mmCIF file of C-alpha atoms in Angstrom:
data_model
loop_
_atom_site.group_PDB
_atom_site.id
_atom_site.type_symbol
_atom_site.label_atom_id
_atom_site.label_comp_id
_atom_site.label_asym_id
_atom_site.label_seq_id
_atom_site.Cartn_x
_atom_site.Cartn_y
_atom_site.Cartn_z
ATOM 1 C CA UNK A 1 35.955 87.681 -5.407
ATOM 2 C CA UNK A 2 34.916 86.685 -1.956
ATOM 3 C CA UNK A 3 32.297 83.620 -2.545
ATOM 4 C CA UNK A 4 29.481 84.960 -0.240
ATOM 5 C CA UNK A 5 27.412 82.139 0.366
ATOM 6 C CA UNK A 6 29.915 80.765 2.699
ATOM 7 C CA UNK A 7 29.419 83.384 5.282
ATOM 8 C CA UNK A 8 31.754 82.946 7.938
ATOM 9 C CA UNK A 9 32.052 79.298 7.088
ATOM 10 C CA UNK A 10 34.566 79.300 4.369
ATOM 11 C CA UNK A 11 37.674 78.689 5.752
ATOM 12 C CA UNK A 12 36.218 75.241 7.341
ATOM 13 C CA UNK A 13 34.482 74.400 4.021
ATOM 14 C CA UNK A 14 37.757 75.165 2.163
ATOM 15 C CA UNK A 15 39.481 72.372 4.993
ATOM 16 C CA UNK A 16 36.785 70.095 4.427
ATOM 17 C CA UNK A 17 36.909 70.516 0.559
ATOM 18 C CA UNK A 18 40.936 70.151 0.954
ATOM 19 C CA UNK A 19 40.887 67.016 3.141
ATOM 20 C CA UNK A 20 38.292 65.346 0.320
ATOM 21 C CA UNK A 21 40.450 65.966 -2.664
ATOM 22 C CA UNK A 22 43.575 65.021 -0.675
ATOM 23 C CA UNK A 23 41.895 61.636 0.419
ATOM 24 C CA UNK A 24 40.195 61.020 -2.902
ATOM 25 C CA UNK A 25 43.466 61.644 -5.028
ATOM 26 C CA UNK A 26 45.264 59.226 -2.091
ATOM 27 C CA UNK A 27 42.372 56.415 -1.888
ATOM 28 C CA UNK A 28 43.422 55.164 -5.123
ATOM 29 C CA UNK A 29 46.944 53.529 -4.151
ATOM 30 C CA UNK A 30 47.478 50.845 -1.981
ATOM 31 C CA UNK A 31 49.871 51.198 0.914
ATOM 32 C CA UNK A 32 51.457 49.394 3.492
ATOM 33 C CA UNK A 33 53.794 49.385 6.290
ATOM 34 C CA UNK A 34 55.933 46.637 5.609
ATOM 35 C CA UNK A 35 53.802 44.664 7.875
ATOM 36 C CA UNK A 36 51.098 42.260 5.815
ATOM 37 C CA UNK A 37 48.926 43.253 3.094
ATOM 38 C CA UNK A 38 48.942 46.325 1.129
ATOM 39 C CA UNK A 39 45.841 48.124 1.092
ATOM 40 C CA UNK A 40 44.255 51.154 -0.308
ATOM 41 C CA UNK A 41 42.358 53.435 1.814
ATOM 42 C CA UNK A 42 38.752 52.204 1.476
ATOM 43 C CA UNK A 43 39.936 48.153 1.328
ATOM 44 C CA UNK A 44 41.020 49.251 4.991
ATOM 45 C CA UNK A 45 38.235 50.777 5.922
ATOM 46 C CA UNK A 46 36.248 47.872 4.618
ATOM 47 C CA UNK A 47 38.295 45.562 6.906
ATOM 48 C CA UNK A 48 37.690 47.728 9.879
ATOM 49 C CA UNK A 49 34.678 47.740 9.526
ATOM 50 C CA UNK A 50 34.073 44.095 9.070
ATOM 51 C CA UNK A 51 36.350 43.954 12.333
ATOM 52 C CA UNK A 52 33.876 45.956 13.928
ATOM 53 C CA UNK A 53 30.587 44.869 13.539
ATOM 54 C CA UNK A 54 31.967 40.917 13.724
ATOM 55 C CA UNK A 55 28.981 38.556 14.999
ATOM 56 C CA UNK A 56 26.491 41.394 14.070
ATOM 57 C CA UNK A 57 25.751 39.576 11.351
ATOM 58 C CA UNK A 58 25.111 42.309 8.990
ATOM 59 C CA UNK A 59 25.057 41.731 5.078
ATOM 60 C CA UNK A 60 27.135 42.968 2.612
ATOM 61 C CA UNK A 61 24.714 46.398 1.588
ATOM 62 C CA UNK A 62 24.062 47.144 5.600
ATOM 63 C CA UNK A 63 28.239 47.080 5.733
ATOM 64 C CA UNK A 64 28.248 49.097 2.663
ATOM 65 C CA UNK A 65 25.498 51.622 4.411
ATOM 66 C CA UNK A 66 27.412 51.882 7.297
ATOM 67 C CA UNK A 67 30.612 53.072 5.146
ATOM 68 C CA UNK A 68 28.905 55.531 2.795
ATOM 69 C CA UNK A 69 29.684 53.562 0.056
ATOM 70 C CA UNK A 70 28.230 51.762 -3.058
ATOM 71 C CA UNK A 71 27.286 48.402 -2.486
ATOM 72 C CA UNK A 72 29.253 46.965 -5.823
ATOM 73 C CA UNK A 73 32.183 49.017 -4.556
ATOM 74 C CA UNK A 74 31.643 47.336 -1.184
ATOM 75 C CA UNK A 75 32.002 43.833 -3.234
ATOM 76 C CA UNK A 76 35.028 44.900 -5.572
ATOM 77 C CA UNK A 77 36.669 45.649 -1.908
ATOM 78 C CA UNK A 78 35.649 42.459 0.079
ATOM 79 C CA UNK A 79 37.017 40.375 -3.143
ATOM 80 C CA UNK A 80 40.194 41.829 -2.841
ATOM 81 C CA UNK A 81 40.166 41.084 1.115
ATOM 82 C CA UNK A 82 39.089 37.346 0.814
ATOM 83 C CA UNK A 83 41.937 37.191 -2.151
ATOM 84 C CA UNK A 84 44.196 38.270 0.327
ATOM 85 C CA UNK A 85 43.139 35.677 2.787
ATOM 86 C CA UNK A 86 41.769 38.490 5.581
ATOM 87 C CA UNK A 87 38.003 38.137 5.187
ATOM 88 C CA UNK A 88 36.167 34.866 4.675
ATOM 89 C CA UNK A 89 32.834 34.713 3.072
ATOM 90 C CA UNK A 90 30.002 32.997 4.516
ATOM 91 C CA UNK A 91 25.995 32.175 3.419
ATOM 92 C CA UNK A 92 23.564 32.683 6.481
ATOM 93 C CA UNK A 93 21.941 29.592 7.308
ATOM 94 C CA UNK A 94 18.421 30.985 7.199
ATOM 95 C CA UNK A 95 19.149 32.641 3.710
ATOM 96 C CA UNK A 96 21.119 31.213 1.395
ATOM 97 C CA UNK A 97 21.466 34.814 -0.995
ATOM 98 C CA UNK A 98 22.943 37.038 2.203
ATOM 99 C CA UNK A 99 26.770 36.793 3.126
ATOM 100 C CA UNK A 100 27.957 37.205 6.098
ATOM 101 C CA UNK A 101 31.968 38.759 6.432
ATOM 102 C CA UNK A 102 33.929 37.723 8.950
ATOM 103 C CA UNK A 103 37.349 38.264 9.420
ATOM 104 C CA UNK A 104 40.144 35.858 9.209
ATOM 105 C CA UNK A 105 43.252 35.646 11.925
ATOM 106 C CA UNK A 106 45.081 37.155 9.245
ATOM 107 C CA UNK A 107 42.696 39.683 8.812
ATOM 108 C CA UNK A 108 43.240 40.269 12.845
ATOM 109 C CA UNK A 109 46.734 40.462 12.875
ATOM 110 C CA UNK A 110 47.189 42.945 9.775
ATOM 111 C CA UNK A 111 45.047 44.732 12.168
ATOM 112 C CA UNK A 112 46.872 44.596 15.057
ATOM 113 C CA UNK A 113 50.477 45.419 13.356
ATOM 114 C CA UNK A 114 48.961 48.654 11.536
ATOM 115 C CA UNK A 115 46.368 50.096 13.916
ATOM 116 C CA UNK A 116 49.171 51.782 16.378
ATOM 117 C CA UNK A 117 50.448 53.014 13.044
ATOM 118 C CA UNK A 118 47.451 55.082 12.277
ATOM 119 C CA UNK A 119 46.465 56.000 15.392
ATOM 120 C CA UNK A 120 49.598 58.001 15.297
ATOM 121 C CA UNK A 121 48.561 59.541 11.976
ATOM 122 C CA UNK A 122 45.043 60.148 13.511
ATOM 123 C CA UNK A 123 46.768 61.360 16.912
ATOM 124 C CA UNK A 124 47.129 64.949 16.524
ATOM 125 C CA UNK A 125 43.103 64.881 15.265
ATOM 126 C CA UNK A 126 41.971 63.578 18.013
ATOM 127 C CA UNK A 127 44.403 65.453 20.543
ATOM 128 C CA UNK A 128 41.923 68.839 19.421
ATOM 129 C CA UNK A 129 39.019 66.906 19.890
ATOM 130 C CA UNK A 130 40.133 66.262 23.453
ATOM 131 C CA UNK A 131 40.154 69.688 24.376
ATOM 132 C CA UNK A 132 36.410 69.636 23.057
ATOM 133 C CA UNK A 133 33.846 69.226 25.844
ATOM 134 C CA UNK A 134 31.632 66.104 24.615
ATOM 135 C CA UNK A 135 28.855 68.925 23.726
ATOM 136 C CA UNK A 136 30.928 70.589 21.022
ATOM 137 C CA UNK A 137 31.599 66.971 19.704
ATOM 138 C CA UNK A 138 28.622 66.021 19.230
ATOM 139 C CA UNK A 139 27.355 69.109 17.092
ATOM 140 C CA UNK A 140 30.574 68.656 15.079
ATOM 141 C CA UNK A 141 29.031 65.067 14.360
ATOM 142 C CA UNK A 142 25.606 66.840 13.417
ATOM 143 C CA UNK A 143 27.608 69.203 11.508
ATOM 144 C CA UNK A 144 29.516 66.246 9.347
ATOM 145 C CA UNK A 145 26.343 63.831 9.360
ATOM 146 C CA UNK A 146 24.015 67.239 8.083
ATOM 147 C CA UNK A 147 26.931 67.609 5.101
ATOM 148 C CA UNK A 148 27.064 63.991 4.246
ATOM 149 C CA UNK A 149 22.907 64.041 3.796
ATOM 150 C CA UNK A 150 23.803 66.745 1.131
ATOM 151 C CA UNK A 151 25.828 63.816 -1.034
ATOM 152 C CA UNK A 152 24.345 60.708 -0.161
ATOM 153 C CA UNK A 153 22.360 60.083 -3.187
ATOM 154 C CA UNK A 154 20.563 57.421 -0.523
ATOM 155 C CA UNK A 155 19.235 59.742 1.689
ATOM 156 C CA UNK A 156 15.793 61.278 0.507
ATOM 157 C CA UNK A 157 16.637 64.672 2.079
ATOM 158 C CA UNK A 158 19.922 64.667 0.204
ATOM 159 C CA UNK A 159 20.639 68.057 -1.863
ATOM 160 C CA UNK A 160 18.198 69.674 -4.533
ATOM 161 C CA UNK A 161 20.830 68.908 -6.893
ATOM 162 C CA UNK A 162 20.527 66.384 -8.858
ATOM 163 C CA UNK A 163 23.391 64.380 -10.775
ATOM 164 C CA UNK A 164 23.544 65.044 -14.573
#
């Protein structure tokens, strides 16, 4: 039975749907290239993005925002990364309840062994995106930011399903 509400669409939905199963069945393990710290998927995306937005000065739930994630699963991640001696934890001088991240030389150089490493992974990706002009790249960013509003039990406009 062809699923008809998909239109034309379902052979990128059925990627998309792939690619989330495959990455939340993966996100669980921790893994590492021999090179520092071994991390699972979202601990290094929560130490990228730390790296990121350093001297921003964001708190913990605008980090957490910006990553599409929980803000106690934000926490869980950031106490693994201080354990592991890559973030340091710090209390903003104007208010003493915010933390600020920042990252710690080690944090920097696990960064700089294993970033060339998954830019390669990430490398035939972005080689189609290349051939994009910057047009079609945007509206694939509308595209992915319109599906996330469907999920993001933050966003107001998010689906007319509700979680039971």
């Amino acid at each position: 039975m062809k699923l008809e509400w998909m239109g034309e669409n379902r052979e990128i939905v059925r990627s998309l749907m792939r690619y989330a199963n495959l990455y939340a069945h993966n996100q669980i393990g921790r893994f590492s290239s021999g090179e520092g710290a071994a991390l699972s998927m979202l601990e290094w995306q929560t130490l990228e993005c730390i790296l990121e937005f350093e001297g921003e000065n964001y708190n913990m739930a605008t980090l957490a925002e910006k990553l599409g994630i929980p803000a106690s699963n934000f926490s869980k991640y950031v106490k693994t990364l201080v354990e592991k001696g890559l973030v340091e934890r710090y209390k903003r001088a104007d208010n003493r309840k915010e933390i600020i991240l920042l990252p710690s030389e080690a944090g920097w150089e696990l960064y700089r062994k294993n970033s060339a490493l998954i830019a390669r992974e990430w490398q035939p990706a972005f080689a189609l995106l290349a051939q994009m002009t910057p047009a079609d790249r945007e509206r694939i960013l509308e595209f992915l930011e319109e599906l996330s509003r469907g999920i993001d039990l933050g966003d107001r406009r998010r689906s007319f399903l509700k979680r039971v």
